[in-house]
Structure formats: C-alpha cells, structure tokens
PDB file of C-alpha atoms in Angstrom:
ATOM      1  CA  MET F   1       0.000   0.000   0.000  1.00  0.00           C
ATOM      2  CA  GLN F   2       2.844   2.421   0.897  1.00  0.00           C
ATOM      3  CA  GLY F   3       4.576   1.617  -2.402  1.00  0.00           C
ATOM      4  CA  ALA F   4       1.408   2.363  -4.357  1.00  0.00           C
ATOM      5  CA  LYS F   5       1.003   5.728  -2.571  1.00  0.00           C
ATOM      6  CA  ARG F   6       4.613   6.644  -3.305  1.00  0.00           C
ATOM      7  CA  LEU F   7       4.132   5.728  -6.957  1.00  0.00           C
ATOM      8  CA  ILE F   8       1.001   7.878  -7.203  1.00  0.00           C
ATOM      9  CA  VAL F   9       2.712  10.817  -5.471  1.00  0.00           C
ATOM     10  CA  SER F  10       5.740  10.444  -7.794  1.00  0.00           C
ATOM     11  CA  LEU F  11       3.496  10.412 -10.858  1.00  0.00           C
ATOM     12  CA  LEU F  12       1.571  13.479  -9.682  1.00  0.00           C
ATOM     13  CA  ILE F  13       4.794  15.354  -8.977  1.00  0.00           C
ATOM     14  CA  GLY F  14       6.141  14.341 -12.395  1.00  0.00           C
ATOM     15  CA  LEU F  15       2.989  15.580 -14.086  1.00  0.00           C
ATOM     16  CA  GLY F  16       3.150  18.816 -12.117  1.00  0.00           C
ATOM     17  CA  VAL F  17       6.746  19.430 -13.132  1.00  0.00           C
ATOM     18  CA  ALA F  18       5.969  18.681 -16.781  1.00  0.00           C
ATOM     19  CA  GLY F  19       3.047  21.113 -16.628  1.00  0.00           C
ATOM     20  CA  CYS F  20       5.244  23.878 -15.196  1.00  0.00           C
ATOM     21  CA  GLN F  21       7.485  24.354 -18.222  1.00  0.00           C
ATOM     22  CA  THR F  22       8.598  27.932 -18.733  1.00  0.00           C
ATOM     23  CA  ASP F  23       6.719  29.746 -21.470  1.00  0.00           C
ATOM     24  CA  TYR F  24       9.635  31.845 -22.718  1.00  0.00           C
ATOM     25  CA  ALA F  25       7.426  33.686 -25.215  1.00  0.00           C
ATOM     26  CA  GLU F  26       5.335  35.089 -22.365  1.00  0.00           C
ATOM     27  CA  LEU F  27       8.237  36.447 -20.318  1.00  0.00           C
ATOM     28  CA  PRO F  28       8.289  40.240 -20.025  1.00  0.00           C
ATOM     29  CA  THR F  29      10.412  42.196 -22.479  1.00  0.00           C
ATOM     30  CA  PHE F  30      12.094  44.052 -19.630  1.00  0.00           C
ATOM     31  CA  SER F  31      12.987  42.433 -16.299  1.00  0.00           C
ATOM     32  CA  ALA F  32      10.760  43.477 -13.410  1.00  0.00           C
ATOM     33  CA  GLU F  33      13.568  43.863 -10.892  1.00  0.00           C
ATOM     34  CA  HIS F  34      16.145  45.811 -12.909  1.00  0.00           C
ATOM     35  CA  ARG F  35      14.031  46.994 -15.860  1.00  0.00           C
ATOM     36  CA  LEU F  36      16.643  45.673 -18.270  1.00  0.00           C
ATOM     37  CA  LEU F  37      16.016  44.142 -21.679  1.00  0.00           C
ATOM     38  CA  GLN F  38      15.763  40.341 -21.578  1.00  0.00           C
ATOM     39  CA  ALA F  39      17.024  37.818 -24.116  1.00  0.00           C
ATOM     40  CA  VAL F  40      16.150  34.128 -24.404  1.00  0.00           C
ATOM     41  CA  ILE F  41      18.996  32.066 -25.862  1.00  0.00           C
ATOM     42  CA  GLU F  42      18.056  29.575 -28.575  1.00  0.00           C
ATOM     43  CA  VAL F  43      21.459  28.937 -30.187  1.00  0.00           C
ATOM     44  CA  PRO F  44      24.567  29.040 -27.965  1.00  0.00           C
ATOM     45  CA  ALA F  45      27.639  30.867 -29.258  1.00  0.00           C
ATOM     46  CA  GLY F  46      30.039  28.600 -31.112  1.00  0.00           C
ATOM     47  CA  THR F  47      27.432  26.150 -32.395  1.00  0.00           C
ATOM     48  CA  ASN F  48      26.055  25.699 -35.894  1.00  0.00           C
ATOM     49  CA  LEU F  49      22.881  23.650 -35.292  1.00  0.00           C
ATOM     50  CA  GLU F  50      19.935  26.027 -35.316  1.00  0.00           C
ATOM     51  CA  HIS F  51      17.161  25.667 -32.745  1.00  0.00           C
ATOM     52  CA  ARG F  52      14.063  27.812 -32.269  1.00  0.00           C
ATOM     53  CA  TYR F  53      11.678  28.026 -29.362  1.00  0.00           C
ATOM     54  CA  ASP F  54       8.214  26.669 -30.130  1.00  0.00           C
ATOM     55  CA  PRO F  55       5.642  28.448 -27.936  1.00  0.00           C
ATOM     56  CA  ALA F  56       3.046  25.738 -28.670  1.00  0.00           C
ATOM     57  CA  THR F  57       5.166  22.951 -27.165  1.00  0.00           C
ATOM     58  CA  HIS F  58       7.361  25.095 -24.861  1.00  0.00           C
ATOM     59  CA  GLU F  59      10.411  23.336 -26.297  1.00  0.00           C
ATOM     60  CA  PHE F  60      13.494  24.272 -28.273  1.00  0.00           C
ATOM     61  CA  ALA F  61      13.347  22.328 -31.528  1.00  0.00           C
ATOM     62  CA  PRO F  62      15.924  22.036 -34.310  1.00  0.00           C
ATOM     63  CA  GLN F  63      15.116  24.156 -37.368  1.00  0.00           C
ATOM     64  CA  GLN F  64      14.313  21.970 -40.353  1.00  0.00           C
ATOM     65  CA  ARG F  65      14.769  22.373 -44.089  1.00  0.00           C
ATOM     66  CA  ALA F  66      13.582  19.628 -46.427  1.00  0.00           C
ATOM     67  CA  GLY F  67      13.043  17.348 -43.421  1.00  0.00           C
ATOM     68  CA  LYS F  68      16.612  17.670 -42.127  1.00  0.00           C
ATOM     69  CA  ASP F  69      18.022  19.645 -39.213  1.00  0.00           C
ATOM     70  CA  ARG F  70      19.373  22.982 -40.447  1.00  0.00           C
ATOM     71  CA  VAL F  71      23.114  23.273 -39.902  1.00  0.00           C
ATOM     72  CA  LEU F  72      25.025  26.417 -40.815  1.00  0.00           C
ATOM     73  CA  GLU F  73      27.599  25.591 -43.439  1.00  0.00           C
ATOM     74  CA  PHE F  74      29.589  28.698 -42.592  1.00  0.00           C
ATOM     75  CA  LEU F  75      31.245  29.668 -39.324  1.00  0.00           C
ATOM     76  CA  PRO F  76      29.248  28.890 -36.163  1.00  0.00           C
ATOM     77  CA  TYR F  77      27.288  31.568 -34.344  1.00  0.00           C
ATOM     78  CA  PRO F  78      29.642  34.356 -33.150  1.00  0.00           C
ATOM     79  CA  GLY F  79      27.366  35.077 -30.189  1.00  0.00           C
ATOM     80  CA  ASN F  80      24.345  33.652 -28.424  1.00  0.00           C
ATOM     81  CA  TYR F  81      21.370  33.927 -30.772  1.00  0.00           C
ATOM     82  CA  GLY F  82      17.827  34.118 -29.515  1.00  0.00           C
ATOM     83  CA  PHE F  83      14.882  36.433 -29.134  1.00  0.00           C
ATOM     84  CA  VAL F  84      13.498  39.279 -27.059  1.00  0.00           C
ATOM     85  CA  PRO F  85      10.431  37.915 -25.221  1.00  0.00           C
ATOM     86  CA  GLY F  86       7.150  39.788 -25.379  1.00  0.00           C
ATOM     87  CA  THR F  87       7.829  41.079 -28.904  1.00  0.00           C
ATOM     88  CA  SER F  88       6.318  40.313 -32.292  1.00  0.00           C
ATOM     89  CA  THR F  89       7.728  41.468 -35.640  1.00  0.00           C
ATOM     90  CA  ALA F  90       5.871  41.860 -38.955  1.00  0.00           C
ATOM     91  CA  THR F  91       6.486  38.148 -39.635  1.00  0.00           C
ATOM     92  CA  GLY F  92       4.808  37.212 -36.333  1.00  0.00           C
ATOM     93  CA  ASN F  93       8.120  36.026 -34.876  1.00  0.00           C
ATOM     94  CA  PRO F  94       9.756  37.571 -31.827  1.00  0.00           C
ATOM     95  CA  LEU F  95      12.546  40.111 -32.370  1.00  0.00           C
ATOM     96  CA  PRO F  96      15.918  38.351 -32.834  1.00  0.00           C
ATOM     97  CA  VAL F  97      18.898  39.212 -30.651  1.00  0.00           C
ATOM     98  CA  LEU F  98      22.586  38.319 -30.825  1.00  0.00           C
ATOM     99  CA  VAL F  99      24.231  38.488 -27.392  1.00  0.00           C
ATOM    100  CA  LEU F 100      27.997  38.899 -27.659  1.00  0.00           C
ATOM    101  CA  ALA F 101      29.228  36.819 -24.740  1.00  0.00           C
ATOM    102  CA  GLU F 102      30.652  33.420 -23.865  1.00  0.00           C
ATOM    103  CA  SER F 103      28.436  30.515 -24.825  1.00  0.00           C
ATOM    104  CA  GLN F 104      25.238  30.266 -22.780  1.00  0.00           C
ATOM    105  CA  PRO F 105      23.038  27.151 -22.596  1.00  0.00           C
ATOM    106  CA  MET F 106      19.878  26.992 -24.673  1.00  0.00           C
ATOM    107  CA  GLY F 107      16.965  28.361 -22.628  1.00  0.00           C
ATOM    108  CA  THR F 108      19.084  30.803 -20.634  1.00  0.00           C
ATOM    109  CA  VAL F 109      17.339  34.115 -19.946  1.00  0.00           C
ATOM    110  CA  LEU F 110      19.791  37.004 -19.744  1.00  0.00           C
ATOM    111  CA  GLU F 111      19.393  40.638 -18.836  1.00  0.00           C
ATOM    112  CA  VAL F 112      21.192  42.484 -21.620  1.00  0.00           C
ATOM    113  CA  LEU F 113      22.305  45.941 -22.677  1.00  0.00           C
ATOM    114  CA  PRO F 114      21.456  46.684 -26.312  1.00  0.00           C
ATOM    115  CA  LEU F 115      24.473  47.987 -28.248  1.00  0.00           C
ATOM    116  CA  GLY F 116      22.818  48.442 -31.602  1.00  0.00           C
ATOM    117  CA  LEU F 117      20.608  47.158 -34.331  1.00  0.00           C
ATOM    118  CA  VAL F 118      21.686  45.527 -37.594  1.00  0.00           C
ATOM    119  CA  LEU F 119      19.333  45.940 -40.546  1.00  0.00           C
ATOM    120  CA  LEU F 120      19.353  43.030 -42.983  1.00  0.00           C
ATOM    121  CA  ASP F 121      17.793  42.433 -46.373  1.00  0.00           C
ATOM    122  CA  ASN F 122      17.066  38.710 -46.037  1.00  0.00           C
ATOM    123  CA  ALA F 123      15.942  37.511 -49.479  1.00  0.00           C
ATOM    124  CA  GLY F 124      13.950  40.722 -49.978  1.00  0.00           C
ATOM    125  CA  ALA F 125      12.506  40.944 -46.451  1.00  0.00           C
ATOM    126  CA  LEU F 126      13.749  43.532 -43.947  1.00  0.00           C
ATOM    127  CA  GLU F 127      15.035  41.852 -40.792  1.00  0.00           C
ATOM    128  CA  ARG F 128      16.277  43.662 -37.701  1.00  0.00           C
ATOM    129  CA  VAL F 129      18.540  41.983 -35.150  1.00  0.00           C
ATOM    130  CA  VAL F 130      19.397  43.550 -31.799  1.00  0.00           C
ATOM    131  CA  LEU F 131      23.092  43.334 -30.885  1.00  0.00           C
ATOM    132  CA  ALA F 132      23.609  43.170 -27.130  1.00  0.00           C
ATOM    133  CA  VAL F 133      25.984  42.351 -24.298  1.00  0.00           C
ATOM    134  CA  PRO F 134      25.084  40.855 -20.912  1.00  0.00           C
ATOM    135  CA  ALA F 135      24.156  43.444 -18.290  1.00  0.00           C
ATOM    136  CA  ARG F 136      26.000  41.514 -15.580  1.00  0.00           C
ATOM    137  CA  PRO F 137      29.699  42.581 -15.665  1.00  0.00           C
ATOM    138  CA  SER F 138      30.892  39.059 -14.754  1.00  0.00           C
ATOM    139  CA  GLN F 139      29.344  37.763 -18.013  1.00  0.00           C
ATOM    140  CA  GLN F 140      30.798  40.452 -20.265  1.00  0.00           C
ATOM    141  CA  ILE F 141      33.673  39.712 -22.622  1.00  0.00           C
ATOM    142  CA  LEU F 142      33.622  43.091 -24.400  1.00  0.00           C
ATOM    143  CA  LEU F 143      34.855  45.218 -21.523  1.00  0.00           C
ATOM    144  CA  GLU F 144      33.618  48.778 -20.996  1.00  0.00           C
ATOM    145  CA  THR F 145      31.212  48.401 -23.908  1.00  0.00           C
ATOM    146  CA  ARG F 146      27.763  49.812 -23.209  1.00  0.00           C
ATOM    147  CA  THR F 147      27.042  51.796 -26.391  1.00  0.00           C
ATOM    148  CA  TRP F 148      27.383  51.508 -30.158  1.00  0.00           C
ATOM    149  CA  THR F 149      30.205  54.073 -30.052  1.00  0.00           C
ATOM    150  CA  ASP F 150      32.061  52.030 -27.410  1.00  0.00           C
ATOM    151  CA  PHE F 151      31.631  48.898 -29.523  1.00  0.00           C
ATOM    152  CA  THR F 152      32.816  50.388 -32.825  1.00  0.00           C
ATOM    153  CA  GLN F 153      35.730  52.296 -31.267  1.00  0.00           C
ATOM    154  CA  ARG F 154      37.035  49.530 -28.966  1.00  0.00           C
ATOM    155  CA  TYR F 155      36.343  46.593 -31.284  1.00  0.00           C
ATOM    156  CA  PRO F 156      36.343  47.910 -34.885  1.00  0.00           C
ATOM    157  CA  ALA F 157      37.075  44.467 -36.355  1.00  0.00           C
ATOM    158  CA  ALA F 158      34.069  42.939 -34.542  1.00  0.00           C
ATOM    159  CA  GLN F 159      31.624  44.864 -36.720  1.00  0.00           C
ATOM    160  CA  GLN F 160      33.384  43.554 -39.837  1.00  0.00           C
ATOM    161  CA  ILE F 161      33.294  40.006 -38.469  1.00  0.00           C
ATOM    162  CA  LEU F 162      29.559  40.317 -37.802  1.00  0.00           C
ATOM    163  CA  ARG F 163      28.999  41.802 -41.273  1.00  0.00           C
ATOM    164  CA  LEU F 164      30.691  38.819 -42.919  1.00  0.00           C
ATOM    165  CA  TRP F 165      28.926  36.315 -40.683  1.00  0.00           C
ATOM    166  CA  PHE F 166      25.446  37.727 -41.316  1.00  0.00           C
ATOM    167  CA  GLN F 167      26.108  37.870 -45.078  1.00  0.00           C
ATOM    168  CA  HIS F 168      27.301  34.248 -45.236  1.00  0.00           C
ATOM    169  CA  ARG F 169      25.203  32.435 -42.621  1.00  0.00           C
ATOM    170  CA  ALA F 170      22.729  31.529 -45.366  1.00  0.00           C
ATOM    171  CA  SER F 171      23.478  30.922 -49.028  1.00  0.00           C
ATOM    172  CA  PRO F 172      25.798  33.641 -50.378  1.00  0.00           C
ATOM    173  CA  GLY F 173      23.970  36.631 -51.831  1.00  0.00           C
ATOM    174  CA  ILE F 174      20.699  36.065 -49.958  1.00  0.00           C
ATOM    175  CA  VAL F 175      21.447  38.390 -47.019  1.00  0.00           C
ATOM    176  CA  ARG F 176      22.710  41.956 -47.416  1.00  0.00           C
ATOM    177  CA  ILE F 177      23.554  44.449 -44.674  1.00  0.00           C
ATOM    178  CA  MET F 178      21.290  47.481 -45.056  1.00  0.00           C
ATOM    179  CA  GLY F 179      22.731  49.431 -42.130  1.00  0.00           C
ATOM    180  CA  TRP F 180      23.666  49.649 -38.485  1.00  0.00           C
ATOM    181  CA  LYS F 181      21.896  51.681 -35.799  1.00  0.00           C
ATOM    182  CA  ASP F 182      22.909  52.652 -32.272  1.00  0.00           C
ATOM    183  CA  GLU F 183      21.614  51.503 -28.880  1.00  0.00           C
ATOM    184  CA  GLN F 184      18.897  54.170 -28.780  1.00  0.00           C
ATOM    185  CA  ALA F 185      17.481  52.991 -32.122  1.00  0.00           C
ATOM    186  CA  ALA F 186      17.609  49.407 -30.810  1.00  0.00           C
ATOM    187  CA  VAL F 187      15.569  50.287 -27.709  1.00  0.00           C
ATOM    188  CA  GLU F 188      13.100  52.309 -29.777  1.00  0.00           C
ATOM    189  CA  HIS F 189      12.620  49.365 -32.142  1.00  0.00           C
ATOM    190  CA  VAL F 190      12.155  46.941 -29.234  1.00  0.00           C
ATOM    191  CA  ARG F 191       9.444  49.195 -27.810  1.00  0.00           C
ATOM    192  CA  SER F 192       7.748  49.457 -31.229  1.00  0.00           C
ATOM    193  CA  VAL F 193       7.366  45.644 -31.512  1.00  0.00           C
ATOM    194  CA  MET F 194       6.330  44.923 -27.923  1.00  0.00           C
ATOM    195  CA  ARG F 195       3.023  43.053 -27.616  1.00  0.00           C
TER     196      ARG F 195
END
C-alpha cells in the first residue's frame, strides 16, 4: 500500500513538473527587478545547429529544411542567438537578438544591454537583429562596452566580423547588410514591436 502511494505521489509530482514548463514567449520584455532588456537564448555561441523556441510545445526544436536539421555551413554563431520575449515582428516572430558573450546554454534568460541594431535584407525581407551584451559585468567579454560608439571604437574588427557572418550564414547573396543603428534605435525598435 505504501509503495502504491509513493508511486502515485511520484506520478503526480512528475505531471506537475511537466506542466510547469517555462513559457519563454510570455516572459516580459524588460525584467521586473532591474528593468533591463531580456534575451532568451536559442542557439549558444560557437554552435552551428539552429534551434528555435516553439511556444506551442514550450520546447526548443531544431530548425528543419527539407526534413533535415538545419546546420550552418559557414562559421558557427559568433554570439548567443535568440529572441526578445514579449515582442512580435511583422512576420509574427519575436525580435531576434545576438548576445555577444561566452556561450550560454539553450533556454538561458539574460538581462542584456542593447548595443545596436543591424538591418538586414534577407531575401527581400527587412530583418532587424538587436546586438547586445550581458548586463551583468561578470558575463561580459567586451569590456567597458555599453554603447554603439564604445563597440565600434574599442572593437572595430568585430563589426566587420559580424557583417561577414550575417552575409554568409545563409546561401551567399541572400542576405545583405542594409545598415547599423545605435543603442537608442535598438531600444526604440524593441518598444515598437512589444506586444
């Protein structure tokens, strides 16, 4: 009888845990405590297998093309790629973000400081990606970098690296850089796509 009760309690706890999955899409855009922009990591820095968060299943699933997992055939992600929760772009997807930091596990939620905004022509569609660094100093690898000016003056080659990566992450010629904007433009765009 005791064994049966323990089994039932274990099953109920298991069901409760499974039902308490984080709904990353419903997190606030800005953290309540510090009022900082949040980013949900889908693809850790240094990897080339693309995952996306599926709000219907609350899981991170590999991106598929022609029934196969999508793998970048160029250099791996130069930062942690993900999305800004609580946002929705013209395509219905959340606003993408690239967090320049050491690799973070998939599903990590970071408070970030937006550095800028990259404007991409992705096969004829305008795509905007927020460039950011972690707000927590212990997680930062780009030291004393809090603005677009800091970033471009301290790390001028980094912008060129990002330009090349964005242009070649898909088939060559599909993505073009349309421009770069500063941290203020990034925050304004985030606010314009908040749900």
